[in-house]
CSV table of C-alpha atoms in Angstrom, one decimal:
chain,number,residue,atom,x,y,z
A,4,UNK,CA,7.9,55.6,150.1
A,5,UNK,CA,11.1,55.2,148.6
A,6,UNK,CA,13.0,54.3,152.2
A,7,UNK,CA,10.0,51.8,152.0
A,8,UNK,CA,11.2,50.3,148.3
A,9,UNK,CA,15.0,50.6,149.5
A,10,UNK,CA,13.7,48.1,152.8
A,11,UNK,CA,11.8,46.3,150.5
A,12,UNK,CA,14.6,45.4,148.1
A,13,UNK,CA,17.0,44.1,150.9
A,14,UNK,CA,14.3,41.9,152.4
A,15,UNK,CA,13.7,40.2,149.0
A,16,UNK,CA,17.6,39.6,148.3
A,17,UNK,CA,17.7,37.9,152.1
A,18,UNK,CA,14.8,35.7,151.0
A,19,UNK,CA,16.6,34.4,148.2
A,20,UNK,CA,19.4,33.8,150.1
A,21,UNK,CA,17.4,32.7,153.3
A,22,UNK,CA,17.6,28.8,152.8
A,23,UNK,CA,22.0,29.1,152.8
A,24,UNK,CA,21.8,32.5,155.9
A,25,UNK,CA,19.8,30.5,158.2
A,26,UNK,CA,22.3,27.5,158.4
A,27,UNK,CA,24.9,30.0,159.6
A,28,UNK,CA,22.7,31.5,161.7
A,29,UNK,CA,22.3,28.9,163.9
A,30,UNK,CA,26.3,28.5,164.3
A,31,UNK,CA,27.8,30.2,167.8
A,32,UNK,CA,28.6,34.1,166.6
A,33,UNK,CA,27.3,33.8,163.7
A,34,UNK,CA,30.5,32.8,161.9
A,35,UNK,CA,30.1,31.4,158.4
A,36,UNK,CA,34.0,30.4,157.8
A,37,UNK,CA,35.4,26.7,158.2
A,38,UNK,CA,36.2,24.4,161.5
A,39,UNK,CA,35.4,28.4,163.1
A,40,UNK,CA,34.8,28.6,167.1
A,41,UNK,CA,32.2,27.0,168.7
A,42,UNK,CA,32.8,27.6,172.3
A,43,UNK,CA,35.5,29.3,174.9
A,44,UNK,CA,37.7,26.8,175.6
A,45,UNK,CA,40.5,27.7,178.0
A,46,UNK,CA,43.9,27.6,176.9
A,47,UNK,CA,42.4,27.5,173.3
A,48,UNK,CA,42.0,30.8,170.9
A,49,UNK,CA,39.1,32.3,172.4
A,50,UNK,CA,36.4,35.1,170.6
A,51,UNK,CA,34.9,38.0,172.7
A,52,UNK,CA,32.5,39.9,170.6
A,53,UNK,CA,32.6,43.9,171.7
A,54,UNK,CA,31.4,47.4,170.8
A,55,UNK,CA,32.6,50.4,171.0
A,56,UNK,CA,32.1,54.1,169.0
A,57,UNK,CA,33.7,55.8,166.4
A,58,UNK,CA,32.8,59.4,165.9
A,59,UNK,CA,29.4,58.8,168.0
A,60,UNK,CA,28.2,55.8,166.0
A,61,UNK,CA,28.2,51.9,167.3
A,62,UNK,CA,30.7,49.7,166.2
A,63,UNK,CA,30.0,45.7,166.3
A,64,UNK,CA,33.6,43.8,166.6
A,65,UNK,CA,34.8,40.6,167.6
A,66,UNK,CA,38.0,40.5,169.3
A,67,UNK,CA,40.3,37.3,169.0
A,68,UNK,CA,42.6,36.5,172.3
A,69,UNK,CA,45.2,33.8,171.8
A,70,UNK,CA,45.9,30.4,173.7
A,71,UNK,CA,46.6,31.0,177.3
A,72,UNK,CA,45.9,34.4,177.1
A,73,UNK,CA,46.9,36.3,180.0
A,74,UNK,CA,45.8,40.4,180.2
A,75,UNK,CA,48.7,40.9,182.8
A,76,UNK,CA,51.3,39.9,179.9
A,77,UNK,CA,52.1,42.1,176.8
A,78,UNK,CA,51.0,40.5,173.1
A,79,UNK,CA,50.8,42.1,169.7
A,80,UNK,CA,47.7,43.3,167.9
A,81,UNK,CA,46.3,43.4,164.3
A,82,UNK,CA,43.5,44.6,163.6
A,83,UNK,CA,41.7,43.1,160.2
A,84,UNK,CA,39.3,45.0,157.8
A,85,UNK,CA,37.0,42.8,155.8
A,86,UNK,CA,35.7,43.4,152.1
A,87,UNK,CA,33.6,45.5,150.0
A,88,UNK,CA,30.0,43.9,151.1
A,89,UNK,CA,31.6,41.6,153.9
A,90,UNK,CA,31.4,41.4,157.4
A,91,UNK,CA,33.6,40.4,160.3
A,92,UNK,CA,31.9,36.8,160.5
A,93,UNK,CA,33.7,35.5,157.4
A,94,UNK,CA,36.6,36.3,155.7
A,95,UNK,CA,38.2,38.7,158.8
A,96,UNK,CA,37.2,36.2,161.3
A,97,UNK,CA,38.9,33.8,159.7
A,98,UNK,CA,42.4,35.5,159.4
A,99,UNK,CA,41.6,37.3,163.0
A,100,UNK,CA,41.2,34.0,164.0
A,101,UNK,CA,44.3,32.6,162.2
A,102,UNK,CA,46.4,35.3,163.3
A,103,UNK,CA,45.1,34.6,167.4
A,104,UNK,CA,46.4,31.6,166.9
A,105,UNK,CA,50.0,32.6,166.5
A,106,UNK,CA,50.3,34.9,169.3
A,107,UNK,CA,48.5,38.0,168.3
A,108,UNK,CA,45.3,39.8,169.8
A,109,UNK,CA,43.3,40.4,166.8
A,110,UNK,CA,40.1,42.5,166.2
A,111,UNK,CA,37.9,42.3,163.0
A,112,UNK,CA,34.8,44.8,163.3
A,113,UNK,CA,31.9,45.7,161.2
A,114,UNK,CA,31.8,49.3,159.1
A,115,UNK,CA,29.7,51.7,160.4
A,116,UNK,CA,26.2,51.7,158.2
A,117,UNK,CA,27.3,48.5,157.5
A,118,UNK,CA,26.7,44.6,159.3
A,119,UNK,CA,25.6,44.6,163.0
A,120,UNK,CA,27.2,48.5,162.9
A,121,UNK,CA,25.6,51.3,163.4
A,122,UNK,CA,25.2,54.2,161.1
A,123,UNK,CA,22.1,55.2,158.4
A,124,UNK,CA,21.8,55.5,156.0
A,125,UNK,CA,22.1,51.7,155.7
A,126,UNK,CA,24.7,51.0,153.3
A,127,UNK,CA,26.6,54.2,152.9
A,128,UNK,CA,30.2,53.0,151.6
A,129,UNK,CA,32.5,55.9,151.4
A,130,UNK,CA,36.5,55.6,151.8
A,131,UNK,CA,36.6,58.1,154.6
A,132,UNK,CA,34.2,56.4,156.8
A,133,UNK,CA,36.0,53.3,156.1
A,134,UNK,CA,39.7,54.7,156.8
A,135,UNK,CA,38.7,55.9,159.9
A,136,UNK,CA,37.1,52.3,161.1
A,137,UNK,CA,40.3,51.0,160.7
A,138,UNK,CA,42.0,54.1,162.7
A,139,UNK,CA,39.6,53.3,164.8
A,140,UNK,CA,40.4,49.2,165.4
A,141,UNK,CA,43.3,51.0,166.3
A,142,UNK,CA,42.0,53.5,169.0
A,143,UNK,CA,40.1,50.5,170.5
A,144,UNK,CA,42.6,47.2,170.3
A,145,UNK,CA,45.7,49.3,171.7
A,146,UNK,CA,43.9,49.4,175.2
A,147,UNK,CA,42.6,46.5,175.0
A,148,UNK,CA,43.9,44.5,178.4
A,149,UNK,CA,47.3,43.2,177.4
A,150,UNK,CA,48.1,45.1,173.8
A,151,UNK,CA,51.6,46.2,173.9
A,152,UNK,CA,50.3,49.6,171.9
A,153,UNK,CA,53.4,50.0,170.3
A,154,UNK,CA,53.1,46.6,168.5
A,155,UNK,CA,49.9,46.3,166.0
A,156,UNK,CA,49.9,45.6,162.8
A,157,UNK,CA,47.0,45.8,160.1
A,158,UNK,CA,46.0,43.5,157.4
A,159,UNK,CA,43.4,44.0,154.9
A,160,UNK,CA,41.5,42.0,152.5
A,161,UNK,CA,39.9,43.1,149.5
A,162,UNK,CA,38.0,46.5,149.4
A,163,UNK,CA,39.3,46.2,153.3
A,164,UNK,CA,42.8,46.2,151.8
A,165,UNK,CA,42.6,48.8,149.8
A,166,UNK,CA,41.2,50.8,152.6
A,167,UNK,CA,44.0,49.8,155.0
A,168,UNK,CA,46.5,50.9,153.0
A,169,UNK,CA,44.5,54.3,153.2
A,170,UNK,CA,44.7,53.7,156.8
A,171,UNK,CA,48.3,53.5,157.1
A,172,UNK,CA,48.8,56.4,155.4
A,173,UNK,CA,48.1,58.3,158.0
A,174,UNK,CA,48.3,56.5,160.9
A,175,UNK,CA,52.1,55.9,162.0
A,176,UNK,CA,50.7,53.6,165.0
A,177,UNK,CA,50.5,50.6,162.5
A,178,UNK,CA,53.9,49.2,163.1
A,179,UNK,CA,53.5,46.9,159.8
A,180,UNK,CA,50.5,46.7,156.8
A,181,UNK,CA,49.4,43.8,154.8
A,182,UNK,CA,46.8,43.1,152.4
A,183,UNK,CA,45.3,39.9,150.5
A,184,UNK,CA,43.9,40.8,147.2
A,185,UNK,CA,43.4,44.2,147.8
A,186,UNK,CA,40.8,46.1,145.8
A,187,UNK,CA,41.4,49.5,144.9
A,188,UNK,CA,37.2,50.5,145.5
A,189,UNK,CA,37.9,54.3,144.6
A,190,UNK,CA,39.2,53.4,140.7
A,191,UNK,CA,37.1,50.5,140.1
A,192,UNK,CA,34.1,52.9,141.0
A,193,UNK,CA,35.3,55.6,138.8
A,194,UNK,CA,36.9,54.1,136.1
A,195,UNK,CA,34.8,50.3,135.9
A,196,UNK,CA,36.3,47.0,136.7
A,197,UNK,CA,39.2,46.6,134.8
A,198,UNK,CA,39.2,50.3,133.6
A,199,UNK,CA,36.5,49.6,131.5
A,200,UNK,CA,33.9,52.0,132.0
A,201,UNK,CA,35.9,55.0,132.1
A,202,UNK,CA,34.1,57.1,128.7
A,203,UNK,CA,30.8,56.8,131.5
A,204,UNK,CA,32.4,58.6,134.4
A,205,UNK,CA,30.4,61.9,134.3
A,206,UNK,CA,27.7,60.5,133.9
A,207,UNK,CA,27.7,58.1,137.2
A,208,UNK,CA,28.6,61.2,138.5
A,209,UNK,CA,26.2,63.0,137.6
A,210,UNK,CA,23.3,59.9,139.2
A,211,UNK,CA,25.3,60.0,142.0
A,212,UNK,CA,24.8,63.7,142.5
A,213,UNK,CA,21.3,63.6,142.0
A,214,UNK,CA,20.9,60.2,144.5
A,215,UNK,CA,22.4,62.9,147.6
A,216,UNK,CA,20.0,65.2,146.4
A,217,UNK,CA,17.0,62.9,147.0
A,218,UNK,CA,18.8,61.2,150.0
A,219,UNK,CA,18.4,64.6,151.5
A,220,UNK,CA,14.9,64.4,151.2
A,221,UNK,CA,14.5,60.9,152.5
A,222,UNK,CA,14.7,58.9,149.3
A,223,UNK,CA,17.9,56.6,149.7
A,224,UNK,CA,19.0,54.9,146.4
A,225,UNK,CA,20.8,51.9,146.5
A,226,UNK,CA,22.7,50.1,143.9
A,227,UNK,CA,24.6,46.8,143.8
A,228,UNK,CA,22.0,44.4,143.9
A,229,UNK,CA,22.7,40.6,142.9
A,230,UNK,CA,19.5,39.5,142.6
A,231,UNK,CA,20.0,36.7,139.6
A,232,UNK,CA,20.1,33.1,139.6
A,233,UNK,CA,23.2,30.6,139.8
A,234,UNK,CA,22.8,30.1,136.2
A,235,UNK,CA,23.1,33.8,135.2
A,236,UNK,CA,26.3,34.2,137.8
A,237,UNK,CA,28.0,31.6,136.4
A,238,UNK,CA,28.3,33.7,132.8
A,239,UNK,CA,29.5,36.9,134.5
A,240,UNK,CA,32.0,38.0,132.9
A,241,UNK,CA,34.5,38.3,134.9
A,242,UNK,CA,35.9,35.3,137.9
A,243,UNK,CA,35.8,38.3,141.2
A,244,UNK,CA,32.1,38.7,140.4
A,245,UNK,CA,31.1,34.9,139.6
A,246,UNK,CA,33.4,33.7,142.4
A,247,UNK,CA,32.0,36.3,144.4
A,248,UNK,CA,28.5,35.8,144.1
A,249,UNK,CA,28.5,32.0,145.1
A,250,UNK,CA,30.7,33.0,148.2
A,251,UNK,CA,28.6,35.8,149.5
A,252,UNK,CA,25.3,34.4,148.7
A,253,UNK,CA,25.9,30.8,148.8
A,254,UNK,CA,28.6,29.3,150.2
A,255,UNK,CA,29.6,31.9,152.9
A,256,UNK,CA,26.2,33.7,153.1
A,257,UNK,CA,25.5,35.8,156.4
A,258,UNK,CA,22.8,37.7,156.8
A,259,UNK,CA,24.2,41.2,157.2
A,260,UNK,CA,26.5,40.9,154.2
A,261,UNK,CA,24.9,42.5,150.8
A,262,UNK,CA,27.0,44.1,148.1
A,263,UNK,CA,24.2,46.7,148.3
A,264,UNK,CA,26.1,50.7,148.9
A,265,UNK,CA,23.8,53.7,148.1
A,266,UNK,CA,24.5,55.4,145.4
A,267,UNK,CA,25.5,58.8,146.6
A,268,UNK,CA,28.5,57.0,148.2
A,269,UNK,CA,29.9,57.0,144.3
A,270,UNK,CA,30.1,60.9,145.1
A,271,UNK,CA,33.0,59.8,147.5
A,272,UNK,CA,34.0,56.9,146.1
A,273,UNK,CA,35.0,58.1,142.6
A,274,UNK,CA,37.1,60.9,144.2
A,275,UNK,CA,39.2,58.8,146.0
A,276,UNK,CA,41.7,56.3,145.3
A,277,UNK,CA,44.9,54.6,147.1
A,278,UNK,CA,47.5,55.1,144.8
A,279,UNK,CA,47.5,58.9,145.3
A,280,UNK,CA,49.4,58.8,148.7
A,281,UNK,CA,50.5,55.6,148.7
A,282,UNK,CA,54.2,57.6,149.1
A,283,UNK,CA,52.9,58.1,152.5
A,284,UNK,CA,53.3,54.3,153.6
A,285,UNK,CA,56.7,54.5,155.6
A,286,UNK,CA,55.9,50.8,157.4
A,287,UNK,CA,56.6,47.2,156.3
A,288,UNK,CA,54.5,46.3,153.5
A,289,UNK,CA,53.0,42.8,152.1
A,290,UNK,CA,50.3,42.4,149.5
A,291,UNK,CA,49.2,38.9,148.8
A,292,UNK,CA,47.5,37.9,145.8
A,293,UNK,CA,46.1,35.2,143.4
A,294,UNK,CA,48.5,35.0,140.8
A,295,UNK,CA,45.6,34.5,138.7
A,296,UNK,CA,43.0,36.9,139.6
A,297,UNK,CA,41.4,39.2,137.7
A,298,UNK,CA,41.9,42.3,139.8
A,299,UNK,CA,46.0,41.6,139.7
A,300,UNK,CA,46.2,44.7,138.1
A,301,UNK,CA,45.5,46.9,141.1
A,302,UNK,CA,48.7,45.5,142.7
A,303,UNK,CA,50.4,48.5,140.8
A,304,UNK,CA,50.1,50.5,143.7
A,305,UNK,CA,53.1,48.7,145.6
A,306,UNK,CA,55.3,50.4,143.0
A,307,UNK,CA,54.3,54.0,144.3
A,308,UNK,CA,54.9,53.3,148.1
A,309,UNK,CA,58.5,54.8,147.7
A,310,UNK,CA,58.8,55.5,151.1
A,311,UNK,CA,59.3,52.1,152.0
A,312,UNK,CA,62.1,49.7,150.9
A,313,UNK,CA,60.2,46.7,153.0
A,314,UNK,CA,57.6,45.3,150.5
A,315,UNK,CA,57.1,42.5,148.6
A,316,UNK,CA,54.3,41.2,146.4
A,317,UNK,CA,53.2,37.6,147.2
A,318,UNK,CA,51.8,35.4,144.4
A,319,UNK,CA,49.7,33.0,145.6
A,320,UNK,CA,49.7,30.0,142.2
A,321,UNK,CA,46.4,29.3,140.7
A,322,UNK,CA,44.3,31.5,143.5
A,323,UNK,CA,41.4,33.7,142.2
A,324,UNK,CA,40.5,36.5,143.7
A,325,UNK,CA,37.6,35.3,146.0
A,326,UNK,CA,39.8,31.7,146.2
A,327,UNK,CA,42.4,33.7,148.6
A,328,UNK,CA,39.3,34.0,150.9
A,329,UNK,CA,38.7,30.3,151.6
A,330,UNK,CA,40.1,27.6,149.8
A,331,UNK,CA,42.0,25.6,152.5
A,332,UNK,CA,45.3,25.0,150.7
A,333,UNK,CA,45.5,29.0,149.7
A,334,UNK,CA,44.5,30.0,153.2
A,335,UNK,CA,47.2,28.4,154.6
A,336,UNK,CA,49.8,29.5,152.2
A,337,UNK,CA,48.8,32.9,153.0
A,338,UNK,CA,48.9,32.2,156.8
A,339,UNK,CA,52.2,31.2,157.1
A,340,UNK,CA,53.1,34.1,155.1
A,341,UNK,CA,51.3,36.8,157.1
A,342,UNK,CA,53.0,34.8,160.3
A,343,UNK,CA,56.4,35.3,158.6
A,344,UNK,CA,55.8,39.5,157.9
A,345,UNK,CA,54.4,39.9,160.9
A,346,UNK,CA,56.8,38.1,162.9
A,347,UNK,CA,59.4,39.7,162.0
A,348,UNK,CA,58.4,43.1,162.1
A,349,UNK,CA,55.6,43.1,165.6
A,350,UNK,CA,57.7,42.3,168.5
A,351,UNK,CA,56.0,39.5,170.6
């Protein structure tokens, strides 16, 4: 019955958003960002939409190959994680695409339980999971036909940044590791948006814990639903939620994208967060960010990644949060810049 609620739920938030999701629907691979591909030209940045498995379960991805792309010569990879909620049709497709387009094979893919993914419970959102989908852009993209597998890079946006960082941590392959407002999802789940929730910890805990009790008995909880009027998101009270709800649900909307996560997840979630190893990053590092946002203050983790003396912080003037994501003239700015890092430290 409850499974039956939980499916219930989701198809209702799709309806609302059905009139904006079936526009992009229509568009070739399903991708929802601006002046995106249409059609396999050759000699242009092409898209090749794959799968493969991680730990057993189906991974949906699209892979990016650049102009005149030969798989007899040798190219550099990134691979691109996308956001909390997101999927590789819009803001990691762009950049994937972007990135293509200077020389790079580039692969953005879906979580597992997550998008076109496989993986159930539907939703589940835990930093582990997600670490290991990036690892595991990496397994897949370095055999790719014509990846020089010494020379990949990652780059991460938002809750996607956050978990590449994670990522890296571990995984000496990625040569070089950027983010664009990167999202730490393991404190803002524990300690609230901008710390402020932090005298309620125990007791989210505590519905979390009882949520995996009754998900072991069939009943999945899910929390995270956005189901309120343009009116009411415009007086949220903070920019990366307003900004955020128009983009996802409006302006950028795609079917398989939902801030929906079930609520045992916050059993993981709340446990975890980046700054705790970010000593382990030994590789190049660039985080990107609004130089107004609201979630500015998570950038504090650059200061612990001691075992690097290449990182910068790059402010992007007057960007929000959700702006880094789309607004042409910020896009841009952060191209070039990713094209710069990763230019000088992935060997073409």
């Amino acid at each position: 019955m409850k499974k039956l609620l939980c499916a219930a739920l989701v198809g209702a938030l799709m309806t609302t958003y059905s009139a904006v999701a079936a526009d992009f629907s229509k568009k070739p691979y399903g991708l929802v960002y601006d002046n995106a591909i249409t059609e396999n030209v050759v000699g242009k940045v092409n898209i090749h939409p794959v799968s493969y498995t991680v730990d057993g379960i189906r991974v949906a991805a699209n892979v990016y190959t650049p102009s005149g792309y030969d798989p007899k010569k040798s190219y550099p990879a990134i691979v691109v994680a996308h956001p909390n909620g997101g999927v590789k049709e819009q803001v990691a497709g762009l950049f994937a695409e972007k990135l293509a387009g200077m020389g790079y094979i580039t692969v953005a893919a879906d979580a597992r339980y997550q998008g076109a993914s496989g993986g159930e419970p539907r939703h589940t959102d835990k930093p582990a999971n997600r670490i290991e989908d990036i690892n595991g852009m990496v397994d897949y993209i370095r055999t790719y036909p014509g990846v020089n597998a010494n020379e990949i890079g990652a780059l991460g946006i938002c809750g996607g940044g956050g978990y590449t960082l994670g990522a890296a941590q571990k995984d000496p392959r990625i040569k070089a590791v950027a983010t664009i407002s990167m999202f730490n999802s393991g404190r803002v789940r524990r300690n609230g948006f901008q710390d402020s929730q932090v005298d309620t910890i125990q007791q989210r805990l505590a519905q979390a814990a009882e949520a995996r009790t009754f998900e072991k008995e069939g009943d999945v909880r899910l929390v995270g639903a956005m189901n309120i009027t343009d009116e009411q998101a415009k007086k949220l009270p903070f920019a990366l939620y307003r900004d955020g709800f128009f983009y996802y649900f409006r302006t950028h909307a795609h079917p398989n994208s939902t801030f929906l996560y079930t609520q045992s997840s916050l059993m993981d979630l709340m446990n975890w967060d980046v700054d705790d190893h970010m000593v382990m990053i030994h590789q190049p590092l660039l985080m990107i960010a609004g130089d107004v946002s609201d979630t500015r203050y998570m950038d504090d983790a650059i200061k612990k990644a001691t075992g690097t003396k290449d990182k910068e912080i790059y402010l992007v003037k007057g960007a929000q949060h959700i702006e880094t994501y789309w607004v042409p003239k910020y896009v841009n700015e952060e191209a070039a810049k990713l094209q710069e890092f990763f230019g000088k430290y992935l060997k073409t």
